[in-house]
GROMACS .gro file of C-alpha atoms in nm:
model
  463
    1MET     CA    1  -8.124   6.615   6.684
    2LYS     CA    2  -7.873   6.394   6.861
    3TYR     CA    3  -7.759   6.673   7.090
    4ILE     CA    4  -7.892   7.009   7.203
    5ILE     CA    5  -7.654   7.286   7.101
    6HIS     CA    6  -7.550   7.483   7.407
    7SER     CA    7  -7.671   7.843   7.437
    8ILE     CA    8  -7.320   7.982   7.416
    9VAL     CA    9  -7.265   7.802   7.084
   10THR     CA   10  -7.589   7.950   6.956
   11LEU     CA   11  -7.468   8.296   7.056
   12LEU     CA   12  -7.144   8.230   6.866
   13LEU     CA   13  -7.349   8.133   6.561
   14ILE     CA   14  -7.558   8.452   6.580
   15SER     CA   15  -7.238   8.652   6.608
   16CYS     CA   16  -7.085   8.470   6.311
   17ASN     CA   17  -7.392   8.526   6.093
   18SER     CA   18  -7.422   8.896   6.167
   19THR     CA   19  -7.051   8.962   6.131
   20SER     CA   20  -7.012   8.762   5.810
   21LYS     CA   21  -7.268   8.978   5.636
   22LYS     CA   22  -7.053   9.281   5.708
   23ASP     CA   23  -6.705   9.162   5.623
   24ASN     CA   24  -6.754   8.857   5.396
   25SER     CA   25  -6.550   8.646   5.640
   26THR     CA   26  -6.584   8.270   5.665
   27TYR     CA   27  -6.630   8.127   6.013
   28PHE     CA   28  -6.556   7.779   6.147
   29GLY     CA   29  -6.605   7.682   6.508
   30GLY     CA   30  -6.778   7.450   6.748
   31GLU     CA   31  -6.758   7.238   7.058
   32ILE     CA   32  -6.580   6.908   7.132
   33VAL     CA   33  -6.729   6.689   7.403
   34ASN     CA   34  -6.473   6.467   7.579
   35PRO     CA   35  -6.178   6.620   7.389
   36LYS     CA   36  -5.869   6.408   7.327
   37ASP     CA   37  -5.646   6.707   7.248
   38SER     CA   38  -5.649   7.077   7.327
   39PHE     CA   39  -5.702   7.177   6.964
   40VAL     CA   40  -5.872   7.111   6.632
   41VAL     CA   41  -5.677   7.117   6.305
   42LEU     CA   42  -5.823   7.244   5.976
   43LEU     CA   43  -5.660   7.098   5.664
   44LYS     CA   44  -5.684   7.128   5.286
   45ASP     CA   45  -5.546   6.842   5.076
   46ASP     CA   46  -5.367   6.707   5.386
   47LYS     CA   47  -5.190   7.041   5.442
   48ILE     CA   48  -5.255   7.228   5.768
   49ILE     CA   49  -5.448   7.552   5.722
   50ASP     CA   50  -5.493   7.640   6.089
   51THR     CA   51  -5.468   7.498   6.441
   52LEU     CA   52  -5.762   7.606   6.658
   53GLN     CA   53  -5.719   7.594   7.036
   54LEU     CA   54  -6.005   7.483   7.258
   55ASP     CA   55  -6.107   7.719   7.536
   56LYS     CA   56  -6.202   7.618   7.892
   57GLN     CA   57  -6.546   7.510   7.769
   58ASN     CA   58  -6.388   7.297   7.493
   59ARG     CA   59  -6.507   7.536   7.225
   60PHE     CA   60  -6.325   7.703   6.938
   61ILE     CA   61  -6.396   7.967   6.674
   62ALA     CA   62  -6.197   8.132   6.393
   63ASN     CA   63  -6.266   8.351   6.094
   64TYR     CA   64  -6.091   8.358   5.758
   65ASN     CA   65  -6.088   8.613   5.479
   66ASN     CA   66  -5.919   8.410   5.207
   67LEU     CA   67  -6.053   8.053   5.215
   68ASN     CA   68  -6.135   7.920   4.870
   69GLU     CA   69  -6.444   7.710   4.815
   70GLY     CA   70  -6.374   7.342   4.840
   71LEU     CA   71  -6.338   7.024   5.042
   72TYR     CA   72  -6.147   7.053   5.370
   73THR     CA   73  -6.093   6.820   5.662
   74PHE     CA   74  -6.093   6.890   6.032
   75LYS     CA   75  -5.905   6.665   6.270
   76HIS     CA   76  -5.920   6.615   6.645
   77GLY     CA   77  -5.704   6.352   6.809
   78ILE     CA   78  -5.662   6.078   6.551
   79GLU     CA   79  -6.011   6.116   6.403
   80PHE     CA   80  -6.099   6.333   6.105
   81GLN     CA   81  -6.400   6.422   5.895
   82TYR     CA   82  -6.466   6.618   5.576
   83ILE     CA   83  -6.621   6.963   5.568
   84TYR     CA   84  -6.722   7.159   5.258
   85ILE     CA   85  -6.658   7.532   5.297
   86GLU     CA   86  -6.769   7.825   5.082
   87PRO     CA   87  -6.691   8.196   5.131
   88LYS     CA   88  -6.931   8.362   5.381
   89ASP     CA   89  -7.014   8.028   5.548
   90SER     CA   90  -7.039   8.029   5.926
   91ILE     CA   91  -7.024   7.661   6.013
   92LEU     CA   92  -7.041   7.524   6.364
   93ILE     CA   93  -6.990   7.162   6.464
   94ARG     CA   94  -7.058   6.975   6.781
   95LEU     CA   95  -6.929   6.624   6.839
   96ASN     CA   96  -6.835   6.374   7.104
   97SER     CA   97  -6.484   6.240   7.045
   98TRP     CA   98  -6.587   5.904   7.188
   99ASP     CA   99  -6.830   5.854   6.900
  100PHE     CA  100  -6.682   6.086   6.643
  101ASP     CA  101  -6.867   6.033   6.313
  102GLU     CA  102  -7.202   5.928   6.457
  103SER     CA  103  -7.221   6.225   6.694
  104ILE     CA  104  -7.135   6.513   6.458
  105VAL     CA  105  -7.399   6.784   6.431
  106PHE     CA  106  -7.356   7.079   6.192
  107SER     CA  107  -7.531   7.414   6.221
  108GLY     CA  108  -7.508   7.767   6.082
  109ASP     CA  109  -7.476   7.894   5.726
  110GLY     CA  110  -7.323   7.603   5.534
  111GLY     CA  111  -7.423   7.353   5.802
  112SER     CA  112  -7.705   7.185   5.609
  113LYS     CA  113  -7.485   7.082   5.316
  114ASN     CA  114  -7.233   6.929   5.554
  115GLU     CA  115  -7.508   6.755   5.750
  116PHE     CA  116  -7.621   6.607   5.418
  117LEU     CA  117  -7.267   6.491   5.335
  118ILE     CA  118  -7.200   6.322   5.671
  119ASN     CA  119  -7.533   6.138   5.652
  120LEU     CA  120  -7.444   6.028   5.300
  121PHE     CA  121  -7.103   5.896   5.416
  122LEU     CA  122  -7.262   5.701   5.700
  123GLN     CA  123  -7.525   5.559   5.463
  124ASN     CA  124  -7.250   5.455   5.220
  125GLU     CA  125  -7.074   5.257   5.494
  126LYS     CA  126  -7.395   5.088   5.600
  127GLU     CA  127  -7.499   4.996   5.246
  128GLU     CA  128  -7.154   4.869   5.146
  129ARG     CA  129  -7.159   4.618   5.432
  130ALA     CA  130  -7.507   4.511   5.327
  131MET     CA  131  -7.401   4.456   4.963
  132TYR     CA  132  -7.158   4.168   5.014
  133PRO     CA  133  -7.422   3.891   5.000
  134TYR     CA  134  -7.514   4.015   4.649
  135PHE     CA  135  -7.175   3.932   4.496
  136SER     CA  136  -7.308   3.585   4.416
  137LEU     CA  137  -7.550   3.740   4.164
  138ASN     CA  138  -7.469   3.733   3.795
  139GLU     CA  139  -7.338   4.055   3.644
  140THR     CA  140  -7.676   4.166   3.506
  141GLU     CA  141  -7.852   4.121   3.841
  142PHE     CA  142  -7.568   4.285   4.033
  143SER     CA  143  -7.559   4.580   3.794
  144ALA     CA  144  -7.935   4.625   3.837
  145LYS     CA  145  -7.890   4.631   4.215
  146ILE     CA  146  -7.623   4.904   4.185
  147ASP     CA  147  -7.843   5.104   3.946
  148SER     CA  148  -8.128   5.087   4.195
  149LEU     CA  149  -7.907   5.221   4.476
  150LEU     CA  150  -7.778   5.499   4.250
  151LEU     CA  151  -8.132   5.604   4.169
  152GLU     CA  152  -8.230   5.610   4.538
  153ARG     CA  153  -7.933   5.829   4.629
  154LYS     CA  154  -7.990   6.069   4.343
  155GLN     CA  155  -8.353   6.109   4.452
  156ILE     CA  156  -8.237   6.191   4.806
  157TYR     CA  157  -7.995   6.449   4.664
  158ASN     CA  158  -8.267   6.602   4.446
  159GLU     CA  159  -8.489   6.643   4.751
  160PHE     CA  160  -8.202   6.812   4.936
  161SER     CA  161  -8.107   7.045   4.650
  162SER     CA  162  -8.467   7.149   4.588
  163ALA     CA  163  -8.490   7.262   4.951
  164GLU     CA  164  -8.159   7.455   4.938
  165ASP     CA  165  -8.088   7.791   4.780
  166ASN     CA  166  -7.783   7.844   4.559
  167VAL     CA  167  -7.618   7.500   4.568
  168SER     CA  168  -7.274   7.565   4.418
  169VAL     CA  169  -7.127   7.384   4.119
  170GLY     CA  170  -6.839   7.262   4.336
  171PHE     CA  171  -7.070   7.109   4.596
  172LYS     CA  172  -7.278   6.942   4.324
  173LYS     CA  173  -6.959   6.784   4.186
  174LEU     CA  174  -6.851   6.661   4.530
  175THR     CA  175  -7.195   6.521   4.608
  176LYS     CA  176  -7.203   6.340   4.275
  177SER     CA  177  -6.864   6.188   4.363
  178ALA     CA  178  -6.982   6.087   4.711
  179ILE     CA  179  -7.286   5.917   4.557
  180ASN     CA  180  -7.124   5.749   4.257
  181PHE     CA  181  -6.776   5.634   4.357
  182PRO     CA  182  -6.868   5.401   4.646
  183LEU     CA  183  -7.111   5.221   4.415
  184TYR     CA  184  -6.873   5.220   4.119
  185ARG     CA  185  -6.613   5.070   4.351
  186LEU     CA  186  -6.848   4.779   4.423
  187LYS     CA  187  -6.860   4.709   4.049
  188GLU     CA  188  -6.479   4.714   4.026
  189ILE     CA  189  -6.444   4.458   4.306
  190TYR     CA  190  -6.737   4.249   4.180
  191PRO     CA  191  -6.528   4.000   3.971
  192TYR     CA  192  -6.298   3.921   4.267
  193TYR     CA  193  -6.580   3.872   4.519
  194HIS     CA  194  -6.801   3.694   4.267
  195GLN     CA  195  -6.521   3.441   4.214
  196LYS     CA  196  -6.491   3.393   4.592
  197ALA     CA  197  -6.867   3.372   4.646
  198LEU     CA  198  -6.912   3.095   4.386
  199ASN     CA  199  -6.571   2.934   4.445
  200LEU     CA  200  -6.482   2.966   4.076
  201ASP     CA  201  -6.151   2.837   3.944
  202LYS     CA  202  -6.088   3.137   3.720
  203PHE     CA  203  -6.123   3.512   3.753
  204PRO     CA  204  -6.459   3.579   3.583
  205GLU     CA  205  -6.480   3.771   3.259
  206VAL     CA  206  -6.727   4.058   3.269
  207ASN     CA  207  -6.887   4.227   2.970
  208GLU     CA  208  -6.737   4.569   2.898
  209ASP     CA  209  -7.085   4.726   2.917
  210PHE     CA  210  -7.072   4.649   3.290
  211TYR     CA  211  -6.809   4.925   3.317
  212ASN     CA  212  -6.976   5.191   3.098
  213TYR     CA  213  -6.944   5.446   3.380
  214ARG     CA  214  -6.564   5.445   3.334
  215LYS     CA  215  -6.603   5.659   3.021
  216GLU     CA  216  -6.699   5.956   3.240
  217ILE     CA  217  -6.422   5.918   3.499
  218ASN     CA  218  -6.106   6.125   3.520
  219TYR     CA  219  -5.844   5.923   3.706
  220ASN     CA  220  -5.638   6.235   3.773
  221GLU     CA  221  -5.899   6.454   3.942
  222GLU     CA  222  -5.686   6.700   4.138
  223ASP     CA  223  -5.977   6.831   4.347
  224LEU     CA  224  -6.060   6.480   4.470
  225ILE     CA  225  -5.726   6.311   4.540
  226SER     CA  226  -5.763   6.351   4.918
  227PHE     CA  227  -6.128   6.238   4.908
  228TYR     CA  228  -6.136   5.875   5.022
  229PRO     CA  229  -6.443   5.760   4.820
  230TYR     CA  230  -6.258   5.872   4.505
  231GLN     CA  231  -5.921   5.736   4.615
  232ASN     CA  232  -6.071   5.400   4.714
  233TYR     CA  233  -6.249   5.374   4.380
  234VAL     CA  234  -5.928   5.440   4.186
  235VAL     CA  235  -5.741   5.175   4.387
  236SER     CA  236  -6.017   4.919   4.324
  237TYR     CA  237  -6.015   5.003   3.951
  238LEU     CA  238  -5.638   4.950   3.933
  239TYR     CA  239  -5.661   4.625   4.127
  240ASN     CA  240  -5.927   4.503   3.884
  241LEU     CA  241  -5.700   4.581   3.587
  242SER     CA  242  -5.413   4.403   3.761
  243TYR     CA  243  -5.615   4.089   3.835
  244GLN     CA  244  -5.726   4.075   3.471
  245LEU     CA  245  -5.366   4.116   3.352
  246LYS     CA  246  -5.254   3.837   3.583
  247GLU     CA  247  -5.524   3.611   3.442
  248LYS     CA  248  -5.445   3.685   3.077
  249ASP     CA  249  -5.063   3.690   3.088
  250SER     CA  250  -4.871   3.415   3.268
  251THR     CA  251  -4.562   3.639   3.287
  252LYS     CA  252  -4.758   3.893   3.497
  253SER     CA  253  -4.826   3.670   3.798
  254ASN     CA  254  -4.717   3.920   4.067
  255LEU     CA  255  -5.028   4.122   4.150
  256THR     CA  256  -4.840   4.389   4.346
  257ILE     CA  257  -4.596   4.450   4.063
  258ASN     CA  258  -4.892   4.473   3.824
  259ILE     CA  259  -5.069   4.737   4.028
  260LEU     CA  260  -4.755   4.943   4.091
  261ASN     CA  261  -4.704   4.953   3.714
  262ALA     CA  262  -5.074   5.032   3.662
  263ILE     CA  263  -5.043   5.329   3.900
  264ASN     CA  264  -4.737   5.452   3.715
  265ASP     CA  265  -4.910   5.416   3.378
  266ASN     CA  266  -5.249   5.564   3.469
  267ILE     CA  267  -5.183   5.831   3.733
  268GLN     CA  268  -5.005   6.148   3.623
  269LEU     CA  269  -5.048   6.363   3.936
  270ASP     CA  270  -4.728   6.315   4.136
  271GLU     CA  271  -4.886   6.358   4.479
  272PHE     CA  272  -5.165   6.113   4.399
  273LYS     CA  273  -4.926   5.866   4.238
  274ASN     CA  274  -4.693   5.867   4.539
  275THR     CA  275  -4.982   5.823   4.782
  276LEU     CA  276  -5.114   5.522   4.590
  277LEU     CA  277  -4.769   5.365   4.548
  278LYS     CA  278  -4.710   5.383   4.924
  279ARG     CA  279  -5.058   5.252   5.003
  280ILE     CA  280  -5.011   4.946   4.782
  281VAL     CA  281  -4.665   4.865   4.919
  282VAL     CA  282  -4.788   4.883   5.279
  283ASN     CA  283  -5.082   4.655   5.187
  284ASP     CA  284  -4.837   4.411   5.027
  285PHE     CA  285  -4.620   4.421   5.339
  286LEU     CA  286  -4.913   4.336   5.566
  287LYS     CA  287  -5.040   4.053   5.346
  288SER     CA  288  -4.713   3.860   5.340
  289GLU     CA  289  -4.743   3.486   5.382
  290SER     CA  290  -4.572   3.465   5.723
  291SER     CA  291  -4.387   3.746   5.898
  292CYS     CA  292  -4.459   4.078   5.730
  293THR     CA  293  -4.203   4.169   5.469
  294ILE     CA  294  -4.166   4.339   5.131
  295HIS     CA  295  -4.022   4.134   4.846
  296GLU     CA  296  -3.715   4.287   4.686
  297PRO     CA  297  -3.865   4.334   4.335
  298THR     CA  298  -4.161   4.517   4.491
  299LEU     CA  299  -3.938   4.739   4.702
  300LYS     CA  300  -3.711   4.813   4.407
  301LEU     CA  301  -4.003   4.912   4.182
  302PHE     CA  302  -4.156   5.132   4.454
  303LEU     CA  303  -3.827   5.316   4.511
  304GLU     CA  304  -3.790   5.367   4.134
  305LYS     CA  305  -4.141   5.506   4.077
  306CYS     CA  306  -4.200   5.704   4.398
  307THR     CA  307  -4.070   6.062   4.398
  308ASN     CA  308  -4.164   6.143   4.759
  309GLU     CA  309  -3.851   6.108   4.972
  310GLU     CA  310  -4.048   6.100   5.299
  311TYR     CA  311  -4.253   5.804   5.176
  312LYS     CA  312  -3.937   5.626   5.064
  313THR     CA  313  -3.787   5.669   5.411
  314GLN     CA  314  -4.104   5.540   5.577
  315ILE     CA  315  -4.105   5.224   5.367
  316LYS     CA  316  -3.733   5.168   5.423
  317ASN     CA  317  -3.791   5.203   5.798
  318LEU     CA  318  -4.077   4.953   5.779
  319VAL     CA  319  -3.850   4.701   5.606
  320SER     CA  320  -3.574   4.767   5.861
  321ASP     CA  321  -3.817   4.723   6.151
  322SER     CA  322  -3.937   4.391   6.012
  323LYS     CA  323  -3.580   4.258   5.997
  324ALA     CA  324  -3.478   4.384   6.342
  325VAL     CA  325  -3.673   4.113   6.528
  326GLU     CA  326  -3.571   3.774   6.387
  327ASN     CA  327  -3.779   3.458   6.398
  328ASN     CA  328  -3.644   3.161   6.595
  329LYS     CA  329  -3.414   3.382   6.801
  330ALA     CA  330  -3.453   3.525   7.149
  331LEU     CA  331  -3.641   3.852   7.176
  332ILE     CA  332  -3.409   4.142   7.253
  333ASN     CA  333  -3.472   4.272   7.603
  334PHE     CA  334  -3.630   4.613   7.648
  335ASP     CA  335  -3.786   4.816   7.928
  336ILE     CA  336  -4.155   4.896   7.957
  337THR     CA  337  -4.347   5.110   8.207
  338SER     CA  338  -4.660   4.993   8.388
  339SER     CA  339  -4.968   5.200   8.465
  340ASP     CA  340  -4.839   5.256   8.820
  341ASN     CA  341  -4.514   5.396   8.674
  342LYS     CA  342  -4.292   5.097   8.750
  343THR     CA  343  -4.020   4.994   8.505
  344VAL     CA  344  -4.030   4.630   8.402
  345ASP     CA  345  -3.808   4.439   8.163
  346ILE     CA  346  -4.003   4.251   7.902
  347ASN     CA  347  -3.817   3.919   7.919
  348ASN     CA  348  -3.880   3.884   8.293
  349LEU     CA  349  -4.249   3.961   8.241
  350ILE     CA  350  -4.300   3.695   7.973
  351LYS     CA  351  -4.055   3.432   8.100
  352ASP     CA  352  -4.177   3.074   8.037
  353LYS     CA  353  -4.504   3.199   7.886
  354ASN     CA  354  -4.646   3.185   7.535
  355THR     CA  355  -4.693   3.553   7.470
  356VAL     CA  356  -4.839   3.800   7.223
  357ILE     CA  357  -4.695   4.149   7.248
  358TYR     CA  358  -4.908   4.396   7.056
  359PHE     CA  359  -4.782   4.749   6.998
  360TRP     CA  360  -5.086   4.963   6.927
  361SER     CA  361  -5.177   5.312   6.822
  362THR     CA  362  -5.520   5.462   6.769
  363GLU     CA  363  -5.373   5.639   6.466
  364PHE     CA  364  -5.410   5.311   6.279
  365MET     CA  365  -5.718   5.151   6.438
  366SER     CA  366  -6.032   5.249   6.624
  367THR     CA  367  -6.046   5.196   6.998
  368GLU     CA  368  -6.362   4.988   6.956
  369TYR     CA  369  -6.188   4.752   6.711
  370LEU     CA  370  -5.879   4.721   6.931
  371VAL     CA  371  -6.075   4.632   7.244
  372ASN     CA  372  -6.305   4.385   7.067
  373ARG     CA  373  -6.015   4.216   6.893
  374ILE     CA  374  -5.814   4.173   7.214
  375LYS     CA  375  -6.122   4.051   7.399
  376PHE     CA  376  -6.183   3.792   7.126
  377LEU     CA  377  -5.822   3.670   7.122
  378LYS     CA  378  -5.794   3.644   7.500
  379SER     CA  379  -6.120   3.450   7.515
  380ASN     CA  380  -6.012   3.205   7.244
  381TYR     CA  381  -5.652   3.166   7.363
  382PRO     CA  382  -5.669   3.172   7.744
  383ASN     CA  383  -5.327   3.009   7.784
  384ILE     CA  384  -5.148   3.290   7.600
  385LEU     CA  385  -5.036   3.608   7.776
  386PHE     CA  386  -5.139   3.925   7.590
  387ILE     CA  387  -4.924   4.230   7.661
  388GLY     CA  388  -5.033   4.566   7.516
  389ILE     CA  389  -4.778   4.840   7.461
  390ASN     CA  390  -4.943   5.160   7.350
  391MET     CA  391  -4.736   5.394   7.137
  392GLN     CA  392  -4.948   5.704   7.176
  393THR     CA  393  -5.234   5.708   7.425
  394SER     CA  394  -5.192   5.813   7.789
  395PHE     CA  395  -5.282   5.581   8.075
  396LYS     CA  396  -5.538   5.841   8.184
  397GLU     CA  397  -5.722   5.802   7.853
  398ILE     CA  398  -5.708   5.422   7.876
  399LYS     CA  399  -5.879   5.446   8.214
  400THR     CA  400  -6.152   5.684   8.098
  401GLU     CA  401  -6.223   5.636   7.725
  402PRO     CA  402  -6.541   5.420   7.698
  403HIS     CA  403  -6.380   5.146   7.488
  404LEU     CA  404  -6.021   5.155   7.615
  405LYS     CA  405  -6.120   5.133   7.980
  406LYS     CA  406  -6.242   4.778   7.905
  407LEU     CA  407  -5.878   4.674   7.854
  408ASP     CA  408  -5.703   4.513   8.151
  409ILE     CA  409  -5.489   4.806   8.270
  410HIS     CA  410  -5.253   4.560   8.442
  411GLN     CA  411  -5.157   4.422   8.101
  412GLN     CA  412  -5.105   4.764   7.941
  413TYR     CA  413  -4.765   4.932   7.923
  414LYS     CA  414  -4.583   5.223   7.765
  415LEU     CA  415  -4.223   5.261   7.651
  416PRO     CA  416  -3.983   5.479   7.854
  417LYS     CA  417  -3.777   5.722   7.647
  418ASN     CA  418  -3.465   5.505   7.651
  419SER     CA  419  -3.632   5.172   7.575
  420ALA     CA  420  -3.442   4.949   7.333
  421ALA     CA  421  -3.777   4.872   7.164
  422TYR     CA  422  -3.753   5.198   6.970
  423SER     CA  423  -3.481   5.035   6.760
  424PHE     CA  424  -3.748   4.826   6.583
  425LEU     CA  425  -4.029   5.084   6.587
  426THR     CA  426  -3.870   5.345   6.360
  427SER     CA  427  -4.169   5.344   6.123
  428ASN     CA  428  -4.412   5.403   6.414
  429TYR     CA  429  -4.629   5.130   6.263
  430PRO     CA  430  -4.815   4.902   6.509
  431ARG     CA  431  -4.702   4.542   6.514
  432VAL     CA  432  -4.755   4.210   6.689
  433ILE     CA  433  -4.466   3.991   6.808
  434ILE     CA  434  -4.538   3.628   6.900
  435ILE     CA  435  -4.300   3.460   7.148
  436GLY     CA  436  -4.297   3.098   7.258
  437ASP     CA  437  -4.252   2.980   7.617
  438ASP     CA  438  -3.891   2.898   7.523
  439GLY     CA  439  -3.825   3.272   7.483
  440ASN     CA  440  -3.779   3.252   7.106
  441VAL     CA  441  -3.967   3.466   6.856
  442LYS     CA  442  -4.220   3.271   6.650
  443ASN     CA  443  -4.330   3.567   6.439
  444GLY     CA  444  -4.145   3.897   6.457
  445PHE     CA  445  -4.393   4.111   6.267
  446THR     CA  446  -4.761   4.046   6.217
  447TYR     CA  447  -5.068   4.254   6.302
  448LEU     CA  448  -5.393   4.220   6.495
  449ASP     CA  449  -5.626   4.174   6.198
  450SER     CA  450  -5.402   3.937   6.006
  451LYS     CA  451  -5.604   3.647   5.866
  452LYS     CA  452  -5.321   3.415   5.967
  453LEU     CA  453  -5.306   3.522   6.331
  454ASN     CA  454  -5.560   3.272   6.463
  455SER     CA  455  -5.385   2.973   6.306
  456GLU     CA  456  -5.049   3.092   6.441
  457LEU     CA  457  -5.186   3.124   6.795
  458THR     CA  458  -5.354   2.782   6.774
  459LYS     CA  459  -5.019   2.634   6.672
  460LEU     CA  460  -4.847   2.818   6.958
  461GLU     CA  461  -5.086   2.668   7.216
  462LEU     CA  462  -5.046   2.316   7.077
  463ASN     CA  463  -4.663   2.317   7.080
   0.00000   0.00000   0.00000
């Protein structure tokens, strides 16, 4: 085991087990090491079921009499993970928030099935990264590789289920989804990555037998719409259809328009449809050729097809934010607060310097990625000033969190309540603003992992 469960947690587990036999209650509790908040949130289909407060020992426990069997999520800070709950379960977790997924340990009645799931998720991530060199294979060889991985995972599941009593139908269905959909997704993206791997001129045609698994798939599976392996598969399937349409019909050259229409045509569940429509529009926004923007036909189609007013407002705010900081004009002045609680105005801080201002939030990126990315950029562009403005995290956490404390605290700031910067942060989405030493904006909205960022910064240094 990665961690030894504390004696008090064990006592809680014994209490849960003995009590659950008497009253049929379902228990969920545990311990958070290095907590980032004072509570844990339990959700079902992205809707809050309960908010569980941590005690002085950073532990929590609750019992429920009316939880239905199914897939839930628990969230602490900005991290979340899935948990499968059945009536009479008494599930305890222990995790370190600084290494959320890798550190989770489950115990108690219902713990073993969740331990199996988390290990399966981690294995999926590892194997997906390892699969990319195989996209150069022909479709028969690639399909054989996927079939081999499917067989391995099914054998692992069979070993697990043979050692478990009373594996429910619902858990079998979820496990099958967790095994199949990540691998099916690789087959959906195969044509795109095969074309890139071999530098082909045309999008490759693939025999329909390659996609035989599609015959068994329901693209409107209500129980799975909040399950990312399923959601990611559906998106990849729709992208594949849209690429093929673009290739076959010269009037369908806009990939984003194609996929928005494909979502509308193939997805009947309103909640799922709206989620996918928003996801695609945000992706389109971030992949714009220069400064991030949404083309009018795309925005118009999204607003026509989406029935979620909150999502519409979010996208409108994103568009408004992107227009609020104009290229080739002076950056509007705004106040920022340093780690020693001094108010500074941004234009004085960056005067006569080529500057990257990155507004960041751990809601949208891991702390490890953020720190590594900034370290890489600062190393490669030593003549550019990098100013971080965090939109969420406290200075205390920056100084103590294992990854964040590697940031230069003297180049980290927060926004005071009356800062003018809030006028272009209405969507709460992180952004990067590039400013030349003449004080003019070179790019008003890009992002840290943009593929175009390096070339833009090289150009900035050379000018």
